[in-house]
PDB file of C-alpha atoms in Angstrom:
ATOM      1  CA  MET A  26     -16.538  -3.573  14.569  1.00 45.00           C
ATOM      2  CA  ASN A  27     -16.694  -0.923  11.918  1.00 57.00           C
ATOM      3  CA  ASN A  28     -17.473   2.347  13.555  1.00 89.00           C
ATOM      4  CA  PHE A  29     -18.976   3.810  10.653  1.00 96.00           C
ATOM      5  CA  GLU A  30     -21.378   6.133  12.428  1.00 95.00           C
ATOM      6  CA  GLN A  31     -18.204   7.751  14.368  1.00 96.00           C
ATOM      7  CA  ALA A  32     -16.471   7.988  10.955  1.00 96.00           C
ATOM      8  CA  LYS A  33     -19.686   9.740   9.388  1.00 96.00           C
ATOM      9  CA  LYS A  34     -19.648  12.112  12.212  1.00 96.00           C
ATOM     10  CA  PHE A  35     -16.038  12.872  11.996  1.00 97.00           C
ATOM     11  CA  ILE A  36     -16.564  13.586   8.237  1.00 97.00           C
ATOM     12  CA  THR A  37     -19.583  15.659   8.926  1.00 96.00           C
ATOM     13  CA  ASP A  38     -18.310  17.912  11.525  1.00 96.00           C
ATOM     14  CA  LYS A  39     -15.369  18.857   9.905  1.00 97.00           C
ATOM     15  CA  ASN A  40     -14.781  20.749   6.605  1.00 96.00           C
ATOM     16  CA  ARG A  41     -10.853  20.909   6.040  1.00 97.00           C
ATOM     17  CA  PHE A  42      -9.039  17.471   5.654  1.00 98.00           C
ATOM     18  CA  LEU A  43      -5.587  16.537   5.288  1.00 97.00           C
ATOM     19  CA  MET A  44      -5.460  12.873   3.740  1.00 97.00           C
ATOM     20  CA  ALA A  45      -2.344  10.810   3.607  1.00 96.00           C
ATOM     21  CA  SER A  46      -1.220   7.222   2.902  1.00 94.00           C
ATOM     22  CA  HIS A  47       1.914   5.589   3.574  1.00 88.00           C
ATOM     23  CA  ALA A  48       5.323   6.531   1.839  1.00 82.00           C
ATOM     24  CA  ARG A  49       5.184   5.711  -2.148  1.00 82.00           C
ATOM     25  CA  THR A  50       1.482   5.010  -1.964  1.00 90.00           C
ATOM     26  CA  ASP A  51      -0.268   1.830  -3.469  1.00 91.00           C
ATOM     27  CA  GLY A  52      -3.335   1.111  -5.328  1.00 92.00           C
ATOM     28  CA  ASP A  53      -5.306   0.207  -2.384  1.00 95.00           C
ATOM     29  CA  ASP A  54      -4.525   3.208  -0.157  1.00 95.00           C
ATOM     30  CA  GLY A  55      -3.865   5.662  -3.119  1.00 95.00           C
ATOM     31  CA  GLY A  56      -7.095   4.845  -4.838  1.00 96.00           C
ATOM     32  CA  SER A  57      -9.108   4.566  -1.542  1.00 97.00           C
ATOM     33  CA  MET A  58      -7.755   8.330  -0.703  1.00 98.00           C
ATOM     34  CA  LEU A  59      -8.570   9.557  -4.174  1.00 97.00           C
ATOM     35  CA  ALA A  60     -12.135   8.041  -3.938  1.00 97.00           C
ATOM     36  CA  MET A  61     -12.510   9.853  -0.410  1.00 98.00           C
ATOM     37  CA  SER A  62     -11.530  12.951  -1.864  1.00 97.00           C
ATOM     38  CA  ILE A  63     -14.213  12.856  -4.719  1.00 97.00           C
ATOM     39  CA  ILE A  64     -17.277  12.300  -2.388  1.00 97.00           C
ATOM     40  CA  LEU A  65     -16.090  15.176  -0.126  1.00 97.00           C
ATOM     41  CA  GLU A  66     -16.195  17.554  -3.235  1.00 94.00           C
ATOM     42  CA  PRO A  67     -19.837  17.643  -3.475  1.00 95.00           C
ATOM     43  CA  MET A  68     -20.301  17.977   0.491  1.00 95.00           C
ATOM     44  CA  ASN A  69     -18.343  21.323  -0.029  1.00 94.00           C
ATOM     45  CA  LYS A  70     -15.395  19.680   2.141  1.00 96.00           C
ATOM     46  CA  GLN A  71     -11.610  20.933   1.293  1.00 96.00           C
ATOM     47  CA  ALA A  72      -9.197  17.846   0.761  1.00 96.00           C
ATOM     48  CA  THR A  73      -5.765  18.043   0.739  1.00 96.00           C
ATOM     49  CA  LEU A  74      -3.950  14.941  -0.613  1.00 97.00           C
ATOM     50  CA  VAL A  75      -0.203  13.792   0.415  1.00 96.00           C
ATOM     51  CA  ALA A  76       1.878  10.712  -0.101  1.00 95.00           C
ATOM     52  CA  ASP A  77       5.871  10.885   0.803  1.00 90.00           C
ATOM     53  CA  GLY A  78       7.429   9.980  -2.473  1.00 86.00           C
ATOM     54  CA  GLY A  79       4.250  10.773  -4.559  1.00 88.00           C
ATOM     55  CA  VAL A  80       2.079   8.418  -7.222  1.00 89.00           C
ATOM     56  CA  PRO A  81       3.823   5.644  -8.632  1.00 85.00           C
ATOM     57  CA  SER A  82       3.899   5.548 -12.295  1.00 81.00           C
ATOM     58  CA  GLY A  83       1.877   2.436 -12.681  1.00 84.00           C
ATOM     59  CA  LEU A  84      -1.103   4.491 -10.779  1.00 89.00           C
ATOM     60  CA  GLN A  85      -1.244   7.633 -13.050  1.00 89.00           C
ATOM     61  CA  PHE A  86      -3.861   6.279 -14.782  1.00 92.00           C
ATOM     62  CA  LEU A  87      -6.352   7.166 -11.428  1.00 95.00           C
ATOM     63  CA  PRO A  88      -8.540   9.938 -12.079  1.00 94.00           C
ATOM     64  CA  ARG A  89      -7.303  13.049 -10.049  1.00 93.00           C
ATOM     65  CA  GLN A  90      -3.992  11.263  -9.252  1.00 94.00           C
ATOM     66  CA  ASN A  91      -2.403  14.626  -9.853  1.00 92.00           C
ATOM     67  CA  LEU A  92      -4.105  15.841  -6.643  1.00 94.00           C
ATOM     68  CA  ILE A  93      -1.714  13.780  -4.642  1.00 95.00           C
ATOM     69  CA  LEU A  94       1.379  15.925  -3.297  1.00 94.00           C
ATOM     70  CA  SER A  95       4.507  14.632  -2.426  1.00 93.00           C
ATOM     71  CA  GLU A  96       5.233  17.117  -0.253  1.00 94.00           C
ATOM     72  CA  LEU A  97       3.183  18.704   2.764  1.00 94.00           C
ATOM     73  CA  PRO A  98       1.991  22.148   1.482  1.00 93.00           C
ATOM     74  CA  ASN A  99       1.065  23.687   4.865  1.00 93.00           C
ATOM     75  CA  PRO A 100       1.884  23.135   8.663  1.00 94.00           C
ATOM     76  CA  VAL A 101      -0.189  20.396   9.939  1.00 95.00           C
ATOM     77  CA  THR A 102      -2.059  22.574  12.401  1.00 94.00           C
ATOM     78  CA  ASN A 103      -5.964  23.834  12.932  1.00 93.00           C
ATOM     79  CA  GLU A 104      -4.789  26.955  11.171  1.00 94.00           C
ATOM     80  CA  PHE A 105      -5.169  24.810   7.937  1.00 96.00           C
ATOM     81  CA  TYR A 106      -6.909  21.391   8.661  1.00 97.00           C
ATOM     82  CA  ASP A 107      -9.568  20.456  11.100  1.00 97.00           C
ATOM     83  CA  GLY A 108      -8.504  16.787  11.136  1.00 96.00           C
ATOM     84  CA  VAL A 109      -6.442  14.040   9.365  1.00 98.00           C
ATOM     85  CA  ILE A 110      -7.585  10.771   7.161  1.00 98.00           C
ATOM     86  CA  LEU A 111      -5.037   8.419   7.195  1.00 98.00           C
ATOM     87  CA  PHE A 112      -5.468   5.066   4.579  1.00 97.00           C
ATOM     88  CA  GLY A 113      -3.400   1.775   5.338  1.00 94.00           C
ATOM     89  CA  CYS A 114      -1.215   3.320   8.099  1.00 93.00           C
ATOM     90  CA  GLY A 115      -0.995   0.354  10.866  1.00 90.00           C
ATOM     91  CA  LYS A 116       1.066   3.053  12.518  1.00 90.00           C
ATOM     92  CA  LYS A 117       0.726   6.516  12.785  1.00 93.00           C
ATOM     93  CA  THR A 118       4.537   6.809  11.903  1.00 91.00           C
ATOM     94  CA  ARG A 119       3.779   5.138   8.676  1.00 89.00           C
ATOM     95  CA  ALA A 120       2.448   8.308   7.175  1.00 92.00           C
ATOM     96  CA  GLY A 121       6.228   9.202   6.772  1.00 88.00           C
ATOM     97  CA  PHE A 122       5.804  13.329   7.405  1.00 93.00           C
ATOM     98  CA  ASP A 123       7.124  14.185  11.045  1.00 94.00           C
ATOM     99  CA  ALA A 124       4.445  16.962  10.786  1.00 95.00           C
ATOM    100  CA  ILE A 125       1.600  14.642  10.602  1.00 96.00           C
ATOM    101  CA  ILE A 126       3.447  12.119  13.225  1.00 95.00           C
ATOM    102  CA  ASN A 127       3.590  14.753  15.845  1.00 94.00           C
ATOM    103  CA  SER A 128       0.258  16.547  14.908  1.00 95.00           C
ATOM    104  CA  THR A 129      -2.174  16.645  17.788  1.00 94.00           C
ATOM    105  CA  LEU A 130      -5.063  17.301  15.111  1.00 97.00           C
ATOM    106  CA  PRO A 131      -7.968  14.474  15.271  1.00 97.00           C
ATOM    107  CA  ILE A 132      -7.452  11.494  13.149  1.00 97.00           C
ATOM    108  CA  LEU A 133      -9.631   9.315  11.441  1.00 98.00           C
ATOM    109  CA  ASN A 134      -7.650   5.860  11.035  1.00 97.00           C
ATOM    110  CA  ILE A 135      -8.580   3.774   7.840  1.00 97.00           C
ATOM    111  CA  ASP A 136      -7.147   0.442   7.700  1.00 96.00           C
ATOM    112  CA  HIS A 137      -7.323  -3.430   7.208  1.00 94.00           C
ATOM    113  CA  HIS A 138      -4.147  -4.477   8.692  1.00 90.00           C
ATOM    114  CA  PRO A 139      -4.627  -6.974  11.615  1.00 88.00           C
ATOM    115  CA  ASP A 140      -1.445  -5.234  13.644  1.00 87.00           C
ATOM    116  CA  ASN A 141      -3.113  -1.580  13.366  1.00 91.00           C
ATOM    117  CA  GLN A 142      -2.352   0.259  16.476  1.00 93.00           C
ATOM    118  CA  MET A 143      -5.842   1.926  16.751  1.00 95.00           C
ATOM    119  CA  TYR A 144      -4.259   5.693  17.356  1.00 96.00           C
ATOM    120  CA  GLY A 145      -7.083   7.284  15.562  1.00 96.00           C
ATOM    121  CA  THR A 146      -9.564   9.732  17.309  1.00 96.00           C
ATOM    122  CA  VAL A 147     -11.763   7.528  15.179  1.00 97.00           C
ATOM    123  CA  ASN A 148     -10.509   3.804  14.299  1.00 97.00           C
ATOM    124  CA  LEU A 149     -12.282   2.415  11.113  1.00 97.00           C
ATOM    125  CA  VAL A 150     -10.472  -0.997  11.046  1.00 95.00           C
ATOM    126  CA  ASP A 151     -11.511  -4.229   9.861  1.00 94.00           C
ATOM    127  CA  ALA A 152      -9.003  -6.952   9.414  1.00 91.00           C
ATOM    128  CA  GLN A 153     -11.348  -9.155   7.698  1.00 92.00           C
ATOM    129  CA  LYS A 154     -11.755  -6.950   4.925  1.00 95.00           C
ATOM    130  CA  SER A 155      -9.521  -7.728   1.595  1.00 94.00           C
ATOM    131  CA  SER A 156      -8.489  -4.178   1.352  1.00 95.00           C
ATOM    132  CA  VAL A 157      -8.736  -0.713   2.660  1.00 97.00           C
ATOM    133  CA  ALA A 158     -10.874  -0.076  -0.631  1.00 97.00           C
ATOM    134  CA  GLU A 159     -13.223  -2.607   0.154  1.00 97.00           C
ATOM    135  CA  LEU A 160     -13.738  -1.365   3.525  1.00 97.00           C
ATOM    136  CA  VAL A 161     -14.259   2.513   2.152  1.00 98.00           C
ATOM    137  CA  TYR A 162     -16.670   0.498  -0.613  1.00 98.00           C
ATOM    138  CA  ASP A 163     -18.873  -0.609   2.545  1.00 97.00           C
ATOM    139  CA  PHE A 164     -18.649   3.024   4.282  1.00 97.00           C
ATOM    140  CA  PHE A 165     -19.876   4.535   1.092  1.00 97.00           C
ATOM    141  CA  LYS A 166     -22.510   2.190   0.871  1.00 97.00           C
ATOM    142  CA  TYR A 167     -23.356   3.216   4.380  1.00 96.00           C
ATOM    143  CA  LEU A 168     -23.281   6.719   3.717  1.00 96.00           C
ATOM    144  CA  ASP A 169     -25.669   5.984   0.572  1.00 96.00           C
ATOM    145  CA  ILE A 170     -22.966   7.416  -1.591  1.00 96.00           C
ATOM    146  CA  LYS A 171     -23.942   7.593  -5.386  1.00 95.00           C
ATOM    147  CA  PHE A 172     -21.152   5.617  -7.093  1.00 97.00           C
ATOM    148  CA  ASN A 173     -19.759   6.939 -10.284  1.00 97.00           C
ATOM    149  CA  SER A 174     -16.955   5.593 -12.970  1.00 96.00           C
ATOM    150  CA  ASP A 175     -14.255   7.653 -11.023  1.00 97.00           C
ATOM    151  CA  ILE A 176     -15.274   6.407  -7.525  1.00 98.00           C
ATOM    152  CA  ALA A 177     -15.754   2.633  -9.148  1.00 97.00           C
ATOM    153  CA  LYS A 178     -12.069   2.704 -10.624  1.00 97.00           C
ATOM    154  CA  CYS A 179     -10.436   4.064  -7.657  1.00 97.00           C
ATOM    155  CA  LEU A 180     -11.916   1.475  -5.475  1.00 98.00           C
ATOM    156  CA  LEU A 181     -11.838  -1.618  -7.631  1.00 97.00           C
ATOM    157  CA  THR A 182      -7.900  -0.826  -8.438  1.00 96.00           C
ATOM    158  CA  GLY A 183      -7.480  -1.037  -4.856  1.00 96.00           C
ATOM    159  CA  MET A 184      -9.218  -4.335  -4.397  1.00 96.00           C
ATOM    160  CA  PHE A 185      -7.619  -5.770  -7.157  1.00 94.00           C
ATOM    161  CA  THR A 186      -3.930  -4.739  -6.376  1.00 91.00           C
ATOM    162  CA  ASP A 187      -4.389  -5.812  -2.739  1.00 90.00           C
ATOM    163  CA  THR A 188      -5.488  -9.545  -3.665  1.00 90.00           C
ATOM    164  CA  GLY A 189      -3.323 -10.187  -6.174  1.00 84.00           C
ATOM    165  CA  SER A 190      -5.808 -10.077  -8.623  1.00 87.00           C
ATOM    166  CA  PHE A 191      -8.088 -11.727  -6.759  1.00 90.00           C
ATOM    167  CA  MET A 192      -5.943 -14.723  -6.359  1.00 82.00           C
ATOM    168  CA  HIS A 193      -4.854 -14.177  -2.712  1.00 81.00           C
ATOM    169  CA  SER A 194      -6.445 -15.947   0.266  1.00 80.00           C
ATOM    170  CA  ASN A 195      -7.695 -12.673   1.450  1.00 86.00           C
ATOM    171  CA  THR A 196     -10.203 -12.562  -1.398  1.00 90.00           C
ATOM    172  CA  GLN A 197     -13.398 -13.213   0.212  1.00 91.00           C
ATOM    173  CA  PRO A 198     -17.271 -13.405  -1.459  1.00 95.00           C
ATOM    174  CA  SER A 199     -17.931  -9.993  -0.104  1.00 95.00           C
ATOM    175  CA  THR A 200     -14.956  -8.816  -2.256  1.00 95.00           C
ATOM    176  CA  LEU A 201     -16.182 -10.489  -5.376  1.00 96.00           C
ATOM    177  CA  ILE A 202     -19.475  -8.775  -4.888  1.00 96.00           C
ATOM    178  CA  ALA A 203     -18.074  -5.464  -4.140  1.00 96.00           C
ATOM    179  CA  ALA A 204     -16.110  -5.613  -7.720  1.00 96.00           C
ATOM    180  CA  GLY A 205     -18.953  -6.862  -9.378  1.00 96.00           C
ATOM    181  CA  GLU A 206     -20.670  -3.615  -8.228  1.00 96.00           C
ATOM    182  CA  LEU A 207     -17.922  -1.244  -9.176  1.00 97.00           C
ATOM    183  CA  MET A 208     -17.641  -2.788 -12.543  1.00 96.00           C
ATOM    184  CA  LYS A 209     -21.506  -2.024 -13.287  1.00 96.00           C
ATOM    185  CA  TYR A 210     -20.340   1.591 -12.909  1.00 96.00           C
ATOM    186  CA  GLY A 211     -17.762   1.569 -15.523  1.00 93.00           C
ATOM    187  CA  ALA A 212     -14.449   0.473 -13.915  1.00 95.00           C
ATOM    188  CA  ARG A 213     -12.698  -2.457 -15.958  1.00 93.00           C
ATOM    189  CA  ILE A 214     -10.671  -4.878 -14.616  1.00 92.00           C
ATOM    190  CA  ASP A 215      -8.545  -5.670 -18.046  1.00 90.00           C
ATOM    191  CA  LYS A 216      -7.629  -1.634 -18.037  1.00 92.00           C
ATOM    192  CA  ILE A 217      -6.623  -1.951 -14.363  1.00 92.00           C
ATOM    193  CA  TYR A 218      -4.321  -4.864 -15.175  1.00 89.00           C
ATOM    194  CA  GLU A 219      -2.923  -3.481 -18.051  1.00 86.00           C
ATOM    195  CA  SER A 220      -2.065  -0.046 -16.024  1.00 85.00           C
ATOM    196  CA  THR A 221      -0.841  -1.708 -12.955  1.00 82.00           C
ATOM    197  CA  TYR A 222       0.701  -4.896 -13.954  1.00 75.00           C
ATOM    198  CA  GLN A 223       1.838  -4.877 -17.659  1.00 67.00           C
ATOM    199  CA  SER A 224       3.341  -1.783 -18.343  1.00 65.00           C
ATOM    200  CA  LYS A 225       7.028  -2.321 -17.802  1.00 72.00           C
ATOM    201  CA  ASP A 226       9.552  -0.595 -19.747  1.00 76.00           C
ATOM    202  CA  LEU A 227      12.760  -2.088 -20.742  1.00 82.00           C
ATOM    203  CA  ASN A 228      14.665  -0.473 -18.030  1.00 83.00           C
ATOM    204  CA  SER A 229      12.337  -2.138 -15.635  1.00 84.00           C
ATOM    205  CA  LEU A 230      12.480  -5.981 -17.224  1.00 88.00           C
ATOM    206  CA  LYS A 231      16.460  -5.064 -16.723  1.00 91.00           C
ATOM    207  CA  ALA A 232      15.842  -4.425 -12.829  1.00 92.00           C
ATOM    208  CA  TRP A 233      13.837  -7.413 -12.847  1.00 92.00           C
ATOM    209  CA  ALA A 234      16.448  -9.713 -14.544  1.00 94.00           C
ATOM    210  CA  LYS A 235      19.035  -8.256 -12.134  1.00 94.00           C
ATOM    211  CA  ALA A 236      16.889  -9.523  -9.054  1.00 94.00           C
ATOM    212  CA  ILE A 237      16.414 -12.615 -10.753  1.00 95.00           C
ATOM    213  CA  GLU A 238      20.227 -13.197 -10.875  1.00 94.00           C
ATOM    214  CA  ASN A 239      20.520 -12.276  -7.462  1.00 94.00           C
ATOM    215  CA  THR A 240      17.862 -14.693  -6.441  1.00 96.00           C
ATOM    216  CA  ARG A 241      18.963 -17.809  -3.646  1.00 93.00           C
ATOM    217  CA  LEU A 242      17.431 -20.468  -2.203  1.00 94.00           C
ATOM    218  CA  LEU A 243      18.209 -21.513   1.172  1.00 92.00           C
ATOM    219  CA  ASN A 244      17.281 -23.730   4.083  1.00 90.00           C
ATOM    220  CA  ASP A 245      16.933 -26.584   1.977  1.00 91.00           C
ATOM    221  CA  ASP A 246      15.334 -24.663  -0.779  1.00 90.00           C
ATOM    222  CA  LYS A 247      12.712 -23.524   1.586  1.00 94.00           C
ATOM    223  CA  VAL A 248      13.344 -20.037   1.636  1.00 95.00           C
ATOM    224  CA  ALA A 249      13.683 -17.806  -1.602  1.00 96.00           C
ATOM    225  CA  ILE A 250      15.630 -14.500  -1.140  1.00 95.00           C
ATOM    226  CA  SER A 251      16.613 -11.744  -3.636  1.00 96.00           C
ATOM    227  CA  VAL A 252      18.551  -8.299  -3.102  1.00 95.00           C
ATOM    228  CA  VAL A 253      19.116  -5.408  -5.097  1.00 94.00           C
ATOM    229  CA  THR A 254      22.002  -3.369  -3.527  1.00 93.00           C
ATOM    230  CA  GLN A 255      22.653   0.300  -4.197  1.00 92.00           C
ATOM    231  CA  GLU A 256      25.670  -0.857  -6.667  1.00 92.00           C
ATOM    232  CA  ASP A 257      22.782  -2.703  -8.844  1.00 92.00           C
ATOM    233  CA  LEU A 258      20.694   0.195  -8.966  1.00 92.00           C
ATOM    234  CA  ASP A 259      23.537   2.666  -9.828  1.00 91.00           C
ATOM    235  CA  GLN A 260      24.471   0.133 -12.615  1.00 91.00           C
ATOM    236  CA  LEU A 261      20.591  -0.003 -13.881  1.00 90.00           C
ATOM    237  CA  GLY A 262      20.256   4.038 -14.220  1.00 84.00           C
ATOM    238  CA  GLU A 263      17.205   5.412 -13.794  1.00 77.00           C
ATOM    239  CA  VAL A 264      14.757   3.057 -11.795  1.00 77.00           C
ATOM    240  CA  SER A 265      11.382   4.042 -10.440  1.00 73.00           C
ATOM    241  CA  ASN A 266      10.261   3.543  -6.869  1.00 67.00           C
ATOM    242  CA  ASP A 267       7.495   1.267  -8.242  1.00 74.00           C
ATOM    243  CA  THR A 268       9.552  -0.889 -10.703  1.00 83.00           C
ATOM    244  CA  PHE A 269       9.575  -4.007  -8.571  1.00 87.00           C
ATOM    245  CA  GLU A 270       6.056  -3.988  -7.604  1.00 82.00           C
ATOM    246  CA  GLY A 271       5.081  -7.538  -7.982  1.00 82.00           C
ATOM    247  CA  PHE A 272       8.331  -9.292  -7.888  1.00 89.00           C
ATOM    248  CA  VAL A 273       8.106 -10.750  -4.390  1.00 91.00           C
ATOM    249  CA  GLU A 274       4.875 -12.222  -5.653  1.00 88.00           C
ATOM    250  CA  THR A 275       6.723 -13.733  -8.472  1.00 89.00           C
ATOM    251  CA  LEU A 276       9.495 -14.967  -6.192  1.00 94.00           C
ATOM    252  CA  ASN A 277       6.979 -16.742  -4.214  1.00 91.00           C
ATOM    253  CA  LYS A 278       5.664 -18.795  -7.060  1.00 90.00           C
ATOM    254  CA  ILE A 279       8.972 -20.839  -6.870  1.00 94.00           C
ATOM    255  CA  PRO A 280       7.727 -24.345  -6.039  1.00 94.00           C
ATOM    256  CA  GLY A 281       8.478 -25.829  -2.786  1.00 93.00           C
ATOM    257  CA  ILE A 282       9.405 -22.772  -0.874  1.00 95.00           C
ATOM    258  CA  LYS A 283       7.635 -21.696   2.282  1.00 95.00           C
ATOM    259  CA  PHE A 284       7.963 -17.860   1.951  1.00 96.00           C
ATOM    260  CA  ALA A 285       9.815 -15.290  -0.504  1.00 96.00           C
ATOM    261  CA  LEU A 286      11.959 -12.239   0.802  1.00 96.00           C
ATOM    262  CA  PHE A 287      12.797  -9.498  -1.261  1.00 96.00           C
ATOM    263  CA  LEU A 288      15.600  -6.699  -0.016  1.00 95.00           C
ATOM    264  CA  ARG A 289      16.420  -3.917  -1.787  1.00 93.00           C
ATOM    265  CA  GLN A 290      18.066  -0.668  -1.057  1.00 92.00           C
ATOM    266  CA  ASP A 291      16.154   2.529  -0.866  1.00 88.00           C
ATOM    267  CA  GLY A 292      18.459   5.419   0.147  1.00 87.00           C
ATOM    268  CA  ASN A 293      19.795   4.906   3.639  1.00 90.00           C
ATOM    269  CA  GLN A 294      17.164   2.301   4.048  1.00 89.00           C
ATOM    270  CA  VAL A 295      16.717  -1.518   3.545  1.00 93.00           C
ATOM    271  CA  LYS A 296      13.262  -2.224   2.211  1.00 92.00           C
ATOM    272  CA  GLY A 297      12.149  -5.633   3.110  1.00 94.00           C
ATOM    273  CA  SER A 298       9.023  -7.428   1.552  1.00 93.00           C
ATOM    274  CA  LEU A 299       7.700 -11.074   2.345  1.00 94.00           C
ATOM    275  CA  ARG A 300       5.292 -13.179   1.092  1.00 93.00           C
ATOM    276  CA  SER A 301       3.644 -16.595   1.644  1.00 92.00           C
ATOM    277  CA  GLU A 302       0.424 -18.345   0.492  1.00 88.00           C
ATOM    278  CA  GLU A 303      -2.435 -20.054   2.705  1.00 83.00           C
ATOM    279  CA  ASN A 304      -1.208 -23.670   2.297  1.00 84.00           C
ATOM    280  CA  LYS A 305       2.413 -23.116   3.381  1.00 89.00           C
ATOM    281  CA  ASN A 306       1.462 -22.598   7.072  1.00 86.00           C
ATOM    282  CA  MET A 307       4.059 -19.733   7.410  1.00 91.00           C
ATOM    283  CA  ASP A 308       3.160 -16.188   9.293  1.00 91.00           C
ATOM    284  CA  VAL A 309       5.593 -13.695   7.433  1.00 92.00           C
ATOM    285  CA  SER A 310       3.962 -11.082   9.740  1.00 90.00           C
ATOM    286  CA  PHE A 311       5.856 -12.582  12.757  1.00 90.00           C
ATOM    287  CA  LEU A 312       9.274 -11.914  10.599  1.00 91.00           C
ATOM    288  CA  ALA A 313       8.027  -8.466   9.995  1.00 91.00           C
ATOM    289  CA  ASN A 314       7.495  -7.639  13.201  1.00 88.00           C
ATOM    290  CA  LEU A 315      10.873  -8.645  14.270  1.00 91.00           C
ATOM    291  CA  PHE A 316      12.264  -5.982  12.574  1.00 90.00           C
ATOM    292  CA  GLY A 317       9.867  -3.123  13.211  1.00 87.00           C
ATOM    293  CA  GLY A 318       7.303  -3.785  10.445  1.00 86.00           C
ATOM    294  CA  GLY A 319       4.309  -5.594  10.233  1.00 83.00           C
ATOM    295  CA  GLY A 320       1.140  -6.465   7.692  1.00 82.00           C
ATOM    296  CA  HIS A 321      -0.700  -9.290   7.032  1.00 82.00           C
ATOM    297  CA  LYS A 322      -0.049 -13.149   7.783  1.00 87.00           C
ATOM    298  CA  LEU A 323       0.889 -13.985   4.248  1.00 88.00           C
ATOM    299  CA  ALA A 324       2.018 -10.143   2.989  1.00 87.00           C
ATOM    300  CA  SER A 325       4.221  -8.038   5.231  1.00 88.00           C
ATOM    301  CA  GLY A 326       7.164  -5.734   5.151  1.00 89.00           C
ATOM    302  CA  PHE A 327       9.640  -3.533   6.983  1.00 91.00           C
ATOM    303  CA  GLU A 328      12.479  -1.147   6.563  1.00 90.00           C
ATOM    304  CA  ILE A 329      15.692  -0.739   8.461  1.00 91.00           C
ATOM    305  CA  PRO A 330      18.533   1.493   8.282  1.00 92.00           C
ATOM    306  CA  GLY A 331      21.578   0.094   6.621  1.00 93.00           C
ATOM    307  CA  LYS A 332      22.970  -0.775   3.419  1.00 93.00           C
ATOM    308  CA  ILE A 333      23.155  -4.249   1.512  1.00 94.00           C
ATOM    309  CA  ILE A 334      26.772  -5.170   0.901  1.00 91.00           C
ATOM    310  CA  LYS A 335      27.706  -8.036  -1.101  1.00 87.00           C
ATOM    311  CA  GLN A 336      30.415 -10.419   0.657  1.00 86.00           C
ATOM    312  CA  GLU A 337      33.403 -12.075  -1.289  1.00 83.00           C
ATOM    313  CA  ASP A 338      31.791 -15.294  -1.057  1.00 82.00           C
ATOM    314  CA  GLY A 339      28.683 -13.851  -3.071  1.00 80.00           C
ATOM    315  CA  SER A 340      26.459 -13.659  -0.245  1.00 84.00           C
ATOM    316  CA  TRP A 341      25.068 -10.606   0.979  1.00 88.00           C
ATOM    317  CA  LYS A 342      24.772  -8.807   4.501  1.00 89.00           C
ATOM    318  CA  ILE A 343      23.222  -5.571   5.804  1.00 89.00           C
ATOM    319  CA  ASP A 344      25.629  -3.040   7.328  1.00 87.00           C
ATOM    320  CA  GLU A 345      23.688  -1.003   9.800  1.00 78.00           C
ATOM    321  CA  LYS A 346      26.533   1.564  10.363  1.00 62.00           C
TER     322      LYS A 346
END
């Protein structure tokens, strides 16, 4: 059940908000956070926006994206904030900042992941929604918000990216109706597609080529796995955090496979992304949960400490030392 009235009271009763998404924010959570910041302004509310790792280059077309800070500017205490709003964080720890994780400030938890831990003072969570952006759209309608082109662009970006360009099975009739309404306010799908999926420089294409080169089919060609090691990244040179956005979805298009797994080195962590499709009868969130991650049945992820090591036989392993 959507607790719209409780969420409305949470916002109405407070004036200074810290808003955050998970690390390396994406189109859905970053777009939703930006849209929320836009509606708070005419209410004379203060909002500080943060995302560990900042804004990926593919989202820097969004209005007000420069307001999203990569580091916390103040302690997360009632001296500076009245409440915290988290977007797309199924677990409080996904916010990435210890100061947020350990804070006792009240939290408005906005999410659509089915494994959300309901840690908020108020939980605005609906696993039936395609995206956080669609849930926020419904909430704005409940608040009788007057939409404008900036709000529309932010929310349509969220819906578009979290549904795989409206091709994934989480795309509902309500999603397309909401998208159509947002387009009436000036949001353009072609521009969003161009910014999020088509803008890849030569280094990014080389990085994808390396990931394709490292792809293997396992279990009688039923599982597609690709890895990118630290050595690969060192050879590629400067590679941005969002370089591999969309790669695991591409890997998942190999005919005959049940699911795709993409592993890449990210500092001292190994980041895993899992994808499947409705007709493949595979719940990849089960696998993600085994490694402490989570997400959706067809799209999940996890992070584990360790380093991807290439072995003499050409295979890879994760060294957790």
